[in-house]
Short mmCIF file of C-alpha atoms in Angstrom, two decimals:
data_model
loop_
_atom_site.label_atom_id
_atom_site.label_comp_id
_atom_site.label_asym_id
_atom_site.label_seq_id
_atom_site.Cartn_x
_atom_site.Cartn_y
_atom_site.Cartn_z
CA MET A 22 0.00 0.00 0.00
CA SER A 23 1.33 3.44 -0.96
CA PRO A 24 2.00 6.05 1.75
CA SER A 25 -0.89 8.18 0.51
CA LEU A 26 -3.34 5.28 0.73
CA LYS A 27 -2.07 4.52 4.24
CA GLY A 28 -2.63 8.15 5.16
CA ILE A 29 -6.18 8.04 3.83
CA ALA A 30 -6.87 4.80 5.73
CA TYR A 31 -5.52 6.26 8.98
CA MET A 32 -7.57 9.42 8.48
CA CYS A 33 -10.75 7.41 7.96
CA LEU A 34 -10.02 5.38 11.10
CA GLY A 35 -9.37 8.54 13.10
CA VAL A 36 -12.60 10.12 11.90
CA LEU A 37 -14.50 6.93 12.74
CA CYS A 38 -13.10 7.13 16.30
CA LEU A 39 -14.25 10.74 16.54
CA ALA A 40 -17.74 9.92 15.28
CA LEU A 41 -18.09 6.99 17.68
CA GLY A 42 -16.82 9.17 20.52
CA ASP A 43 -19.41 11.82 19.68
CA ALA A 44 -22.15 9.19 19.67
CA VAL A 45 -21.02 7.93 23.08
CA SER A 46 -20.96 11.49 24.45
CA LYS A 47 -24.47 12.12 23.12
CA TRP A 48 -25.66 8.89 24.77
CA LEU A 49 -24.06 9.81 28.10
CA GLY A 50 -25.31 13.39 27.82
CA ALA A 51 -28.87 12.19 28.30
CA SER A 52 -27.98 11.14 31.88
CA TYR A 53 -24.95 13.19 32.98
CA SER A 54 -23.77 16.79 32.85
CA THR A 55 -21.29 17.99 30.27
CA ILE A 56 -18.77 18.65 33.06
CA GLN A 57 -18.87 15.03 34.23
CA ILE A 58 -18.43 13.75 30.67
CA ILE A 59 -15.43 16.04 30.12
CA PHE A 60 -13.93 14.96 33.46
CA PHE A 61 -14.01 11.25 32.68
CA ARG A 62 -12.97 11.75 29.06
CA THR A 63 -9.83 13.66 30.05
CA LEU A 64 -9.17 11.49 33.10
CA ILE A 65 -8.95 8.44 30.84
CA SER A 66 -7.13 10.25 28.03
CA LEU A 67 -4.25 11.67 30.08
CA PRO A 68 -2.58 8.38 31.17
CA LEU A 69 -3.05 6.96 27.67
CA ILE A 70 -1.35 10.02 26.14
CA ALA A 71 1.50 9.78 28.67
CA LEU A 72 1.89 6.08 27.84
CA LEU A 73 2.05 6.79 24.12
CA ALA A 74 4.63 9.53 24.75
CA TYR A 75 6.70 7.12 26.83
CA PHE A 76 6.81 4.48 24.09
CA SER A 77 7.50 7.04 21.36
CA GLY A 78 10.62 8.51 22.91
CA GLY A 79 10.10 8.91 26.64
CA LEU A 80 8.21 11.19 28.98
CA GLY A 81 10.69 13.93 28.11
CA ARG A 82 8.42 14.50 25.12
CA LEU A 83 5.99 16.15 27.54
CA ARG A 84 8.45 18.84 28.59
CA THR A 85 7.57 22.35 27.57
CA ARG A 86 8.94 25.87 27.71
CA ARG A 87 5.60 27.45 26.84
CA PRO A 88 3.16 26.76 29.70
CA LYS A 89 1.13 29.86 28.86
CA VAL A 90 0.54 28.60 25.33
CA HIS A 91 -0.64 25.25 26.64
CA LEU A 92 -2.90 26.97 29.16
CA LEU A 93 -4.48 28.97 26.35
CA ARG A 94 -4.93 25.90 24.14
CA GLY A 95 -6.35 23.94 27.08
CA LEU A 96 -8.92 26.65 27.78
CA ILE A 97 -9.88 26.72 24.11
CA TYR A 98 -10.19 22.92 24.07
CA ALA A 99 -12.34 23.01 27.22
CA GLY A 100 -14.64 25.51 25.52
CA ALA A 101 -14.81 23.38 22.38
CA MET A 102 -15.71 20.22 24.30
CA ALA A 103 -18.24 21.98 26.52
CA CYS A 104 -20.02 23.58 23.57
CA PHE A 105 -20.02 20.49 21.37
CA VAL A 106 -21.13 18.00 24.03
CA THR A 107 -23.90 20.39 25.11
CA GLY A 108 -24.93 20.86 21.48
CA LEU A 109 -25.04 17.09 21.00
CA THR A 110 -27.62 16.78 23.76
CA MET A 111 -29.88 19.28 21.98
CA LEU A 112 -29.43 18.40 18.30
CA PRO A 113 -29.47 15.32 16.09
CA LEU A 114 -25.95 13.94 15.64
CA ALA A 115 -25.77 14.71 11.90
CA GLU A 116 -26.92 18.31 12.40
CA ALA A 117 -24.39 19.01 15.16
CA THR A 118 -21.64 17.44 13.03
CA ALA A 119 -22.57 19.49 9.97
CA ILE A 120 -22.45 22.76 11.93
CA ALA A 121 -19.11 21.82 13.52
CA PHE A 122 -17.68 21.47 10.01
CA ALA A 123 -17.74 25.27 9.87
CA ALA A 124 -14.42 25.23 11.78
CA PRO A 125 -12.19 25.32 8.64
CA LEU A 126 -14.23 28.27 7.39
CA PHE A 127 -13.52 30.18 10.60
CA VAL A 128 -9.83 29.25 10.25
CA SER A 129 -9.68 30.78 6.77
CA LEU A 130 -11.15 34.06 7.98
CA LEU A 131 -9.36 34.26 11.34
CA SER A 132 -5.95 33.41 9.88
CA VAL A 133 -5.83 36.91 8.36
CA PRO A 134 -5.96 38.95 11.60
CA LEU A 135 -4.41 36.31 13.90
CA LEU A 136 -1.65 34.84 11.70
CA ASN A 137 -1.17 37.65 9.15
CA GLU A 138 -1.75 35.13 6.39
CA LYS A 139 -2.95 36.14 2.94
CA VAL A 140 -6.19 34.47 1.88
CA GLN A 141 -6.84 33.82 -1.79
CA PRO A 142 -10.08 35.18 -3.28
CA SER A 143 -11.13 31.60 -4.10
CA VAL A 144 -10.80 30.69 -0.41
CA ILE A 145 -12.93 33.69 0.59
CA LEU A 146 -15.56 32.63 -1.95
CA ALA A 147 -15.48 29.05 -0.67
CA SER A 148 -15.86 30.32 2.90
CA LEU A 149 -18.90 32.38 1.94
CA ILE A 150 -20.45 29.31 0.31
CA GLY A 151 -19.74 27.37 3.47
CA PHE A 152 -21.43 29.96 5.65
CA VAL A 153 -24.48 29.84 3.38
CA GLY A 154 -24.46 26.11 4.10
CA VAL A 155 -24.32 26.81 7.84
CA LEU A 156 -27.33 29.13 7.52
CA VAL A 157 -29.21 26.43 5.61
CA VAL A 158 -28.55 23.91 8.39
CA VAL A 159 -29.26 26.36 11.23
CA ARG A 160 -32.25 27.95 9.42
CA PRO A 161 -32.54 31.12 11.49
CA GLY A 162 -36.12 32.37 11.38
CA PHE A 163 -38.31 34.75 13.29
CA SER A 164 -37.93 32.55 16.37
CA GLY A 165 -34.13 32.86 16.17
CA VAL A 166 -31.40 30.22 16.06
CA SER A 167 -31.87 27.23 18.34
CA LEU A 168 -29.71 27.07 21.46
CA GLY A 169 -28.23 23.76 20.35
CA ALA A 170 -27.13 25.28 17.03
CA LEU A 171 -25.49 28.17 18.88
CA PHE A 172 -23.53 25.73 21.01
CA ALA A 173 -22.44 23.79 17.89
CA LEU A 174 -21.35 27.06 16.23
CA GLY A 175 -19.44 27.98 19.37
CA ALA A 176 -17.69 24.61 19.21
CA ALA A 177 -16.75 25.28 15.57
CA LEU A 178 -15.25 28.64 16.53
CA PHE A 179 -13.24 27.08 19.38
CA TYR A 180 -12.04 24.28 17.08
CA ALA A 181 -10.89 26.93 14.60
CA LEU A 182 -8.90 28.70 17.32
CA MET A 183 -7.29 25.35 18.21
CA MET A 184 -6.25 24.84 14.59
CA ILE A 185 -4.80 28.34 14.44
CA THR A 186 -2.76 27.85 17.62
CA SER A 187 -1.55 24.52 16.22
CA ARG A 188 -0.33 26.32 13.10
CA ARG A 189 1.46 28.92 15.16
CA TYR A 190 3.06 26.74 17.84
CA GLY A 191 2.84 23.17 16.54
CA THR A 192 6.31 23.19 15.01
CA ARG A 193 7.88 24.51 18.24
CA GLU A 194 6.45 21.93 20.65
CA HIS A 195 6.32 18.15 20.49
CA LEU A 196 3.02 16.62 19.46
CA TRP A 197 2.50 14.70 22.70
CA ALA A 198 3.16 17.80 24.80
CA MET A 199 0.55 19.69 22.77
CA VAL A 200 -2.01 16.91 23.22
CA PHE A 201 -1.24 16.19 26.89
CA TYR A 202 -1.54 19.75 28.19
CA MET A 203 -4.53 20.40 25.95
CA ALA A 204 -6.35 17.63 27.87
CA LEU A 205 -4.85 18.51 31.26
CA VAL A 206 -6.45 21.96 31.49
CA PRO A 207 -10.08 20.82 31.01
CA PHE A 208 -9.38 17.92 33.40
CA VAL A 209 -8.34 20.36 36.13
CA LEU A 210 -11.25 22.71 35.42
CA SER A 211 -13.83 19.92 35.39
CA SER A 212 -12.34 18.48 38.61
CA PHE A 213 -13.11 21.69 40.47
CA MET A 214 -16.67 21.83 39.13
CA LEU A 215 -17.43 18.11 39.38
CA PRO A 216 -18.69 18.07 43.02
CA PHE A 217 -21.53 20.43 42.05
CA VAL A 218 -22.87 18.18 39.26
CA TRP A 219 -21.73 14.69 40.30
CA GLN A 220 -24.02 11.75 39.63
CA THR A 221 -22.80 8.25 40.45
CA PRO A 222 -22.64 6.45 37.08
CA MET A 223 -24.83 3.42 36.58
CA ALA A 224 -23.02 0.16 35.94
CA TRP A 225 -23.73 0.09 32.20
CA HIS A 226 -22.47 3.67 31.77
CA TRP A 227 -18.93 3.02 33.04
CA PRO A 228 -17.87 1.35 29.75
CA GLY A 229 -19.21 4.42 27.95
CA PHE A 230 -17.01 6.78 29.94
CA LEU A 231 -14.01 4.50 29.33
CA LEU A 232 -14.78 4.25 25.63
CA SER A 233 -15.18 8.01 25.26
CA GLY A 234 -11.66 8.75 26.50
CA THR A 235 -10.10 5.85 24.60
CA LEU A 236 -11.73 6.83 21.30
CA GLY A 237 -10.51 10.41 21.72
CA VAL A 238 -6.90 9.26 22.05
CA GLY A 239 -7.35 6.78 19.21
CA ALA A 240 -8.58 9.56 16.95
CA THR A 241 -5.54 11.69 17.80
CA VAL A 242 -3.13 8.83 17.05
CA PHE A 243 -4.73 7.81 13.75
CA ILE A 244 -5.10 11.38 12.45
CA THR A 245 -1.47 12.10 13.38
CA LEU A 246 -0.36 8.99 11.49
CA ALA A 247 -2.49 10.10 8.54
CA PHE A 248 -0.61 13.39 8.16
CA ARG A 249 2.72 11.60 8.57
CA HIS A 250 1.99 9.28 5.65
CA ALA A 251 0.06 11.55 3.28
CA PRO A 252 0.18 15.24 2.36
CA ALA A 253 -2.42 17.34 4.16
CA ALA A 254 -4.18 18.15 0.87
CA ILE A 255 -4.80 14.42 0.36
CA ALA A 256 -5.62 13.33 3.92
CA ALA A 257 -7.62 16.32 5.19
CA PRO A 258 -10.67 16.00 2.86
CA PHE A 259 -11.42 12.56 4.31
CA ASP A 260 -12.28 14.30 7.58
CA TYR A 261 -15.69 14.80 6.00
CA THR A 262 -16.44 11.07 6.14
CA ALA A 263 -17.56 12.00 9.68
CA MET A 264 -20.83 13.23 8.16
CA LEU A 265 -21.56 9.76 6.79
CA TRP A 266 -20.88 8.16 10.17
CA ALA A 267 -22.96 10.81 11.95
CA VAL A 268 -25.96 10.09 9.70
CA LEU A 269 -25.61 6.31 10.12
CA LEU A 270 -25.06 6.43 13.89
CA GLY A 271 -27.84 8.96 14.44
CA TRP A 272 -30.27 6.83 12.43
CA GLY A 273 -29.15 3.50 13.88
CA ILE A 274 -29.12 4.53 17.57
CA TRP A 275 -31.73 7.29 17.91
CA GLY A 276 -33.76 6.92 14.74
CA GLU A 277 -32.69 10.40 13.60
CA VAL A 278 -33.25 11.03 9.90
CA PRO A 279 -31.70 14.32 8.72
CA ASP A 280 -34.06 16.47 6.69
CA ILE A 281 -33.30 17.85 3.26
CA TRP A 282 -32.02 21.15 4.67
CA VAL A 283 -29.41 19.46 6.86
CA LEU A 284 -28.25 17.37 3.89
CA LEU A 285 -28.20 20.37 1.52
CA GLY A 286 -26.42 22.64 4.00
CA GLY A 287 -24.00 19.89 4.96
CA THR A 288 -23.17 19.38 1.28
CA LEU A 289 -22.41 23.10 0.85
CA ILE A 290 -20.24 23.13 4.00
CA ILE A 291 -18.31 20.03 2.95
CA GLY A 292 -17.93 21.30 -0.62
CA SER A 293 -16.53 24.61 0.58
CA GLY A 294 -14.15 22.79 2.93
CA LEU A 295 -12.89 20.64 0.06
CA LEU A 296 -12.32 23.74 -2.07
CA ILE A 297 -10.34 25.35 0.75
CA ALA A 298 -8.27 22.17 1.23
CA TYR A 299 -7.60 22.02 -2.53
CA GLN A 300 -6.52 25.67 -2.65
CA GLU A 301 -4.25 25.27 0.39
CA GLY A 302 -2.74 22.17 -1.18
CA ARG A 303 -1.92 24.09 -4.36
CA THR A 304 -0.45 26.95 -2.33
CA SER A 305 1.76 24.61 -0.30
CA LEU A 306 3.03 22.98 -3.50
CA LYS A 307 3.92 26.38 -4.94
CA ARG A 308 5.82 27.27 -1.76
CA ARG A 309 7.69 23.95 -1.60
CA PRO A 310 11.40 24.61 -2.13
CA THR A 311 13.13 22.87 -5.01
CA VAL A 312 16.45 21.10 -4.62
#
């Protein structure tokens, strides 16, 4: 198998882990608070991340000289998880997933003021098409946007900020340090708030909490491997296979059938994201130095 095909396979596996993790969080969200779900997810993730760091070069990989950066990323990640898990409890899985796909669109627009990057006109056009897709999914009317949709949009914005900080600091810090401290901050925050919302989990929910944290780490590992084997322009578009899994899982578990507006808006969002990925791939090829 070629490196590119391996990268695609890893990306699809990583996205499957994310989709399954979202489904588990939605299932748990019917019985437990978002804070408790975040607590157990990060509690289980942290030792797994440390273990992976140990076997990939030692715990020294977790050392950092930029604690403030990790604190910022951790706070952003906490906001992203809180918004998305809360949105999942209010929306069908496919609808929440479609709205969260707005993250790359936010990245394209925010990279101008935050990273001083130049954005091609085609990327701006693709972003506008994507936001039309978001409006189609959200369908703001006289009654306003639903609270669940606002939480999903908030999650997309936080995810975009995470991507931007990864662009800015990812090459200066080791991967496992970035991932470990990103999970550590929401773990600490949720630990302080947990006594106020604690509910003793029922026996059949413990595997769900365990699975949620494990799937999150699995997604990180597989997606990292994807970008190591294949160029970003090839691997990144397969992130959108999450929409397929969201539709199947939502239908199979909760009987959720997305309406035509969710499918149409999701198609516009995914199409715009693919155009942005294609344009960024062309730009990176033009910038690649020749030997």
